[in-house]
Amino acid sequence: MSDVVRIGILGGTLDPIHQGHIEAALAAREALALERVIIIPTHVPPHRSRPATSAYHRFAMASLAVNGVEGLCASDLELLSPGPSYTADTLLRVSDARGIGASQIFFITGADAFAEIETWSRYPEVLDLSNFIVVSRPGMSLSALRQRFPQLKARMRLPIGRATEAAAADETLIFLVEAPTPDISSTDIRRRLAEGQPVSGLVPLPVEDHIQQHALYTQQSPITSTANHLHGQN
Ligand code: ATP
Ligand code: MG
């Protein structure tokens, strides 16, 4: 195996981060022998309505979730720019900041997110800015993705023994990783919390504590509203 550094990035609204995100990041790290996976909450997601919590809360929860988990870390990179967070910009910034090329960066998405790739800013060029790792997600199979994007088939690979190839390849690749990630979504977690149901086991314990301590995702408490207002989000 090559000793070239390979860095993974898992981006998303992460509102809130949950065990599905953690499992997807760990499966991608393992499959492609990544040195680490950087979890980057988006500041202002371009493709969806405003998040329920501020970028600061989402970054805090990402940090709490990775604390003590080997190979994962959280970054506030997208919080530093005020506009919409485009993956293409993030990939260029990571490349610049770390002095590494596109072949050493692996952007991780679930199969549902990759299915929307044609709507992303600077598609298809964004696929040249890093390798992609597409992790299966309950309800969205990887074979469905192959059929949906025949034009990308030539770039799609199964990861076994291919990490070295990625670092050496002329063109960036799309790795398909079949992993048994749990059937969890942030939407479901937000709904549960709004209904007063428990979310134990769906999010890491320190994230659960943070949600409770700040009364996030409930009918807006005065404290939460003020915090979000101070953060300039809501
Ligand atoms: P929401 O319901 O608000 O859309 P989500 O659970 O889909 O939340 P996102 O923040 O939208 O979480 O996802 C960030 C990234 O993590 C996306 O690429 C998404 O596909 C991936 N992801 C989320 N949950 C899983 C999971 N259970 N398995 C694999 N990938 C996942
Ligand atoms: Mg989603």
CSV table of C-alpha atoms and ligand atoms in Angstrom, one decimal:
chain,number,residue,atom,x,y,z
A,1,MET,CA,0.0,0.0,0.0
A,2,SER,CA,1.3,3.5,-0.9
A,3,ASP,CA,2.2,5.9,1.9
A,4,VAL,CA,0.6,8.8,0.1
A,5,VAL,CA,-1.7,10.7,2.4
A,6,ARG,CA,-5.4,10.2,1.6
A,7,ILE,CA,-7.9,12.5,3.3
A,8,GLY,CA,-11.7,11.9,3.4
A,9,ILE,CA,-14.3,14.7,3.7
A,10,LEU,CA,-17.9,14.1,4.8
A,11,GLY,CA,-20.0,17.2,4.3
A,12,GLY,CA,-23.6,17.9,4.8
A,13,THR,CA,-26.2,19.8,6.8
A,14,LEU,CA,-25.7,17.5,9.8
A,15,ASP,CA,-28.8,18.8,11.5
A,16,PRO,CA,-28.0,16.9,13.7
A,17,ILE,CA,-25.1,14.6,13.1
A,18,HIS,CA,-26.1,11.0,13.8
A,19,GLN,CA,-24.7,7.4,13.9
A,20,GLY,CA,-25.4,7.0,10.2
A,21,HIS,CA,-22.9,9.8,9.4
A,22,ILE,CA,-20.3,8.3,11.7
A,23,GLU,CA,-20.8,4.8,10.3
A,24,ALA,CA,-20.5,6.0,6.7
A,25,ALA,CA,-17.3,8.0,7.5
A,26,LEU,CA,-15.8,5.0,9.2
A,27,ALA,CA,-16.8,2.6,6.4
A,28,ALA,CA,-15.2,4.9,3.8
A,29,ARG,CA,-12.1,5.4,5.9
A,30,GLU,CA,-11.6,1.6,6.2
A,31,ALA,CA,-12.4,0.9,2.5
A,32,LEU,CA,-9.9,3.4,1.1
A,33,ALA,CA,-7.4,3.3,3.9
A,34,LEU,CA,-7.9,7.1,4.6
A,35,GLU,CA,-5.6,8.7,7.1
A,36,ARG,CA,-8.6,10.6,8.5
A,37,VAL,CA,-12.0,11.8,7.6
A,38,ILE,CA,-12.8,15.5,8.2
A,39,ILE,CA,-16.5,16.1,9.0
A,40,ILE,CA,-17.5,19.6,7.7
A,41,PRO,CA,-21.0,20.9,8.5
A,42,THR,CA,-22.3,23.2,5.7
A,43,HIS,CA,-22.8,26.8,6.7
A,44,VAL,CA,-25.7,27.6,4.3
A,45,PRO,CA,-26.7,24.5,2.3
A,46,PRO,CA,-27.4,25.5,-1.3
A,47,HIS,CA,-30.0,22.8,-2.2
A,48,ARG,CA,-32.5,22.9,0.7
A,49,SER,CA,-34.3,25.1,3.2
A,50,ARG,CA,-32.5,26.7,6.1
A,51,PRO,CA,-31.4,24.3,8.8
A,52,ALA,CA,-33.3,24.1,12.0
A,53,THR,CA,-30.2,25.0,14.1
A,54,SER,CA,-27.3,27.4,13.6
A,55,ALA,CA,-24.1,26.3,11.9
A,56,TYR,CA,-22.4,26.8,15.3
A,57,HIS,CA,-24.6,24.3,17.0
A,58,ARG,CA,-24.1,21.8,14.1
A,59,PHE,CA,-20.4,22.3,14.3
A,60,ALA,CA,-20.4,21.8,18.1
A,61,MET,CA,-22.4,18.6,17.7
A,62,ALA,CA,-20.0,17.3,15.0
A,63,SER,CA,-17.1,18.0,17.3
A,64,LEU,CA,-18.7,16.2,20.2
A,65,ALA,CA,-19.6,13.2,18.0
A,66,VAL,CA,-16.0,12.6,16.8
A,67,ASN,CA,-14.4,13.2,20.2
A,68,GLY,CA,-12.4,10.1,21.0
A,69,VAL,CA,-13.2,8.4,17.6
A,70,GLU,CA,-9.9,7.5,16.0
A,71,GLY,CA,-9.5,8.8,12.4
A,72,LEU,CA,-12.4,11.3,12.5
A,73,CYS,CA,-12.3,15.0,13.2
A,74,ALA,CA,-14.6,18.0,12.6
A,75,SER,CA,-13.7,21.2,10.8
A,76,ASP,CA,-15.3,24.7,10.8
A,77,LEU,CA,-14.0,25.4,7.3
A,78,GLU,CA,-17.4,26.2,5.8
A,79,LEU,CA,-18.5,28.3,8.7
A,80,LEU,CA,-15.9,30.9,7.8
A,81,SER,CA,-17.5,31.9,4.5
A,82,PRO,CA,-20.8,33.7,4.6
A,83,GLY,CA,-22.4,32.5,1.3
A,84,PRO,CA,-23.8,29.1,0.3
A,85,SER,CA,-21.4,26.2,0.9
A,86,TYR,CA,-20.5,24.6,-2.5
A,87,THR,CA,-18.6,21.3,-2.3
A,88,ALA,CA,-16.4,22.5,-5.2
A,89,ASP,CA,-15.1,25.4,-3.2
A,90,THR,CA,-14.5,23.3,-0.1
A,91,LEU,CA,-12.5,20.7,-2.1
A,92,LEU,CA,-10.3,23.5,-3.6
A,93,ARG,CA,-9.8,25.0,-0.1
A,94,VAL,CA,-8.8,21.7,1.4
A,95,SER,CA,-6.4,21.0,-1.4
A,96,ASP,CA,-4.8,24.4,-0.9
A,97,ALA,CA,-4.7,24.3,2.8
A,98,ARG,CA,-3.1,20.9,3.0
A,99,GLY,CA,-1.0,21.1,-0.1
A,100,ILE,CA,-2.5,17.9,-1.5
A,101,GLY,CA,-3.9,17.1,-5.0
A,102,ALA,CA,-7.3,16.0,-6.1
A,103,SER,CA,-6.2,12.3,-6.2
A,104,GLN,CA,-5.5,12.4,-2.5
A,105,ILE,CA,-8.9,13.8,-1.5
A,106,PHE,CA,-12.0,11.6,-1.1
A,107,PHE,CA,-15.4,13.3,-0.8
A,108,ILE,CA,-17.8,11.0,1.0
A,109,THR,CA,-21.5,11.0,0.2
A,110,GLY,CA,-24.4,8.7,0.9
A,111,ALA,CA,-26.0,7.1,-2.2
A,112,ASP,CA,-29.1,9.5,-1.9
A,113,ALA,CA,-26.9,12.6,-2.0
A,114,PHE,CA,-24.8,11.3,-4.9
A,115,ALA,CA,-28.0,10.6,-6.8
A,116,GLU,CA,-28.5,14.4,-7.0
A,117,ILE,CA,-25.0,15.2,-8.2
A,118,GLU,CA,-26.2,16.6,-11.5
A,119,THR,CA,-27.8,19.5,-9.6
A,120,TRP,CA,-24.5,20.4,-7.8
A,121,SER,CA,-22.6,23.6,-8.6
A,122,ARG,CA,-19.9,23.0,-11.2
A,123,TYR,CA,-21.1,19.5,-12.2
A,124,PRO,CA,-19.4,17.6,-13.8
A,125,GLU,CA,-16.1,19.5,-13.1
A,126,VAL,CA,-16.6,19.0,-9.4
A,127,LEU,CA,-15.9,15.3,-10.0
A,128,ASP,CA,-12.4,16.2,-11.1
A,129,LEU,CA,-11.6,18.0,-7.8
A,130,SER,CA,-11.4,14.9,-5.7
A,131,ASN,CA,-12.2,11.2,-5.7
A,132,PHE,CA,-15.7,10.4,-4.5
A,133,ILE,CA,-16.7,7.6,-2.1
A,134,VAL,CA,-20.4,6.8,-2.4
A,135,VAL,CA,-21.6,4.8,0.6
A,136,SER,CA,-24.8,2.7,0.4
A,137,ARG,CA,-27.8,4.0,2.4
A,138,PRO,CA,-30.8,2.0,3.4
A,139,GLY,CA,-33.4,2.5,0.7
A,140,MET,CA,-30.9,3.6,-2.0
A,141,SER,CA,-28.8,0.8,-3.6
A,142,LEU,CA,-25.5,1.4,-5.4
A,143,SER,CA,-26.7,-0.6,-8.4
A,144,ALA,CA,-29.5,1.9,-8.9
A,145,LEU,CA,-26.8,4.6,-9.1
A,146,ARG,CA,-24.9,2.7,-11.7
A,147,GLN,CA,-28.0,2.6,-13.9
A,148,ARG,CA,-28.8,6.2,-13.2
A,149,PHE,CA,-25.4,7.5,-14.4
A,150,PRO,CA,-24.3,5.3,-17.3
A,151,GLN,CA,-21.9,8.2,-18.3
A,152,LEU,CA,-20.0,7.8,-15.0
A,153,LYS,CA,-19.8,4.0,-15.1
A,154,ALA,CA,-16.2,4.0,-16.5
A,155,ARG,CA,-15.1,6.0,-13.4
A,156,MET,CA,-16.9,3.8,-10.9
A,157,ARG,CA,-14.9,1.3,-8.9
A,158,LEU,CA,-15.3,-1.1,-6.1
A,159,PRO,CA,-12.7,-0.2,-3.5
A,160,ILE,CA,-10.9,-3.5,-2.8
A,161,GLY,CA,-7.2,-2.9,-3.1
A,162,ARG,CA,-7.8,0.3,-5.1
A,163,ALA,CA,-6.5,2.9,-2.7
A,164,THR,CA,-3.1,3.0,-4.3
A,165,GLU,CA,-4.6,3.2,-7.7
A,166,ALA,CA,-6.6,6.3,-6.7
A,167,ALA,CA,-3.5,8.1,-5.6
A,168,ALA,CA,-1.7,7.3,-8.9
A,169,ALA,CA,-4.7,7.6,-11.3
A,170,ASP,CA,-4.8,10.4,-13.9
A,171,GLU,CA,-8.5,11.0,-13.4
A,172,THR,CA,-10.3,11.0,-10.1
A,173,LEU,CA,-12.5,8.0,-9.4
A,174,ILE,CA,-15.9,7.2,-7.8
A,175,PHE,CA,-15.7,4.4,-5.3
A,176,LEU,CA,-18.8,2.5,-4.4
A,177,VAL,CA,-18.8,1.2,-0.8
A,178,GLU,CA,-21.4,-1.2,0.3
A,179,ALA,CA,-21.7,-0.8,4.1
A,180,PRO,CA,-24.5,-1.7,6.6
A,181,THR,CA,-25.0,1.9,7.9
A,182,PRO,CA,-28.0,2.3,10.2
A,183,ASP,CA,-31.3,3.4,8.8
A,184,ILE,CA,-31.2,6.8,10.5
A,185,SER,CA,-31.9,10.3,9.1
A,186,SER,CA,-31.6,13.8,10.6
A,187,THR,CA,-35.2,14.4,9.5
A,188,ASP,CA,-36.5,11.5,11.6
A,189,ILE,CA,-34.4,12.7,14.6
A,190,ARG,CA,-35.8,16.3,14.3
A,191,ARG,CA,-39.4,14.9,14.1
A,192,ARG,CA,-38.9,12.6,17.1
A,193,LEU,CA,-37.5,15.5,19.2
A,194,ALA,CA,-40.3,17.8,18.1
A,195,GLU,CA,-42.8,15.1,19.3
A,196,GLY,CA,-40.9,14.7,22.6
A,197,GLN,CA,-39.7,11.1,21.6
A,198,PRO,CA,-36.3,9.8,22.7
A,199,VAL,CA,-33.4,9.7,20.3
A,200,SER,CA,-31.1,7.4,22.4
A,201,GLY,CA,-28.8,5.3,20.2
A,202,LEU,CA,-29.5,7.4,17.1
A,203,VAL,CA,-27.0,10.1,18.0
A,204,PRO,CA,-23.8,9.8,20.1
A,205,LEU,CA,-24.5,10.4,23.8
A,206,PRO,CA,-22.7,13.8,24.0
A,207,VAL,CA,-24.7,15.0,21.0
A,208,GLU,CA,-27.9,13.9,22.8
A,209,ASP,CA,-26.8,15.8,25.9
A,210,HIS,CA,-26.0,18.9,23.8
A,211,ILE,CA,-29.5,18.7,22.1
A,212,GLN,CA,-31.2,18.5,25.5
A,213,GLN,CA,-29.1,21.1,27.2
A,214,HIS,CA,-29.9,23.7,24.5
A,215,ALA,CA,-33.4,22.5,23.9
A,216,LEU,CA,-32.7,22.1,20.2
A,217,TYR,CA,-35.4,20.8,17.8
A,218,THR,CA,-38.2,21.4,20.3
A,219,GLN,CA,-40.8,24.1,19.9
A,220,GLN,CA,-38.3,27.0,19.9
A,221,SER,CA,-37.4,27.8,23.6
A,222,PRO,CA,-36.5,31.4,24.3
A,223,ILE,CA,-32.8,30.4,25.0
A,224,THR,CA,-32.5,28.5,21.7
A,225,SER,CA,-34.0,31.3,19.7
A,226,THR,CA,-31.6,33.8,21.2
A,227,ALA,CA,-28.6,31.6,20.6
A,228,ASN,CA,-29.6,31.2,17.0
A,229,HIS,CA,-30.3,34.9,16.6
A,230,LEU,CA,-26.9,35.7,18.0
A,231,HIS,CA,-25.3,33.4,15.6
A,232,GLY,CA,-27.1,35.3,12.8
A,233,GLN,CA,-28.9,32.2,11.5
A,234,ASN,CA,-32.5,32.5,12.4
B,1,ATP,P1,-31.7,15.1,6.4
B,1,ATP,O1,-32.8,14.1,6.7
B,1,ATP,O2,-31.9,16.4,7.1
B,1,ATP,O3,-31.5,15.2,4.9
B,1,ATP,P2,-29.5,13.2,6.6
B,1,ATP,O4,-29.7,12.2,7.6
B,1,ATP,O5,-29.8,12.8,5.1
B,1,ATP,O6,-30.4,14.5,7.0
B,1,ATP,P3,-27.4,14.9,5.7
B,1,ATP,O7,-26.8,15.9,6.6
B,1,ATP,O8,-28.4,15.3,4.7
B,1,ATP,O9,-28.1,13.8,6.7
B,1,ATP,O10,-26.3,14.0,5.0
B,1,ATP,C1,-24.9,14.3,4.9
B,1,ATP,C2,-24.3,13.1,4.2
B,1,ATP,O11,-24.3,11.9,4.9
B,1,ATP,C3,-25.0,12.8,2.8
B,1,ATP,O12,-24.0,12.5,1.9
B,1,ATP,C4,-25.9,11.6,3.2
B,1,ATP,O13,-26.2,10.8,2.0
B,1,ATP,C5,-25.0,10.9,4.1
B,1,ATP,N1,-25.7,10.0,5.1
B,1,ATP,C6,-26.6,10.4,6.0
B,1,ATP,N2,-27.1,9.4,6.7
B,1,ATP,C7,-26.6,8.3,6.1
B,1,ATP,C8,-26.7,6.8,6.4
B,1,ATP,N3,-27.5,6.4,7.3
B,1,ATP,N4,-25.9,6.0,5.6
B,1,ATP,C9,-25.1,6.5,4.7
B,1,ATP,N5,-24.9,7.8,4.4
B,1,ATP,C10,-25.6,8.7,5.1
B,2,MG,MG,-30.0,14.3,3.6
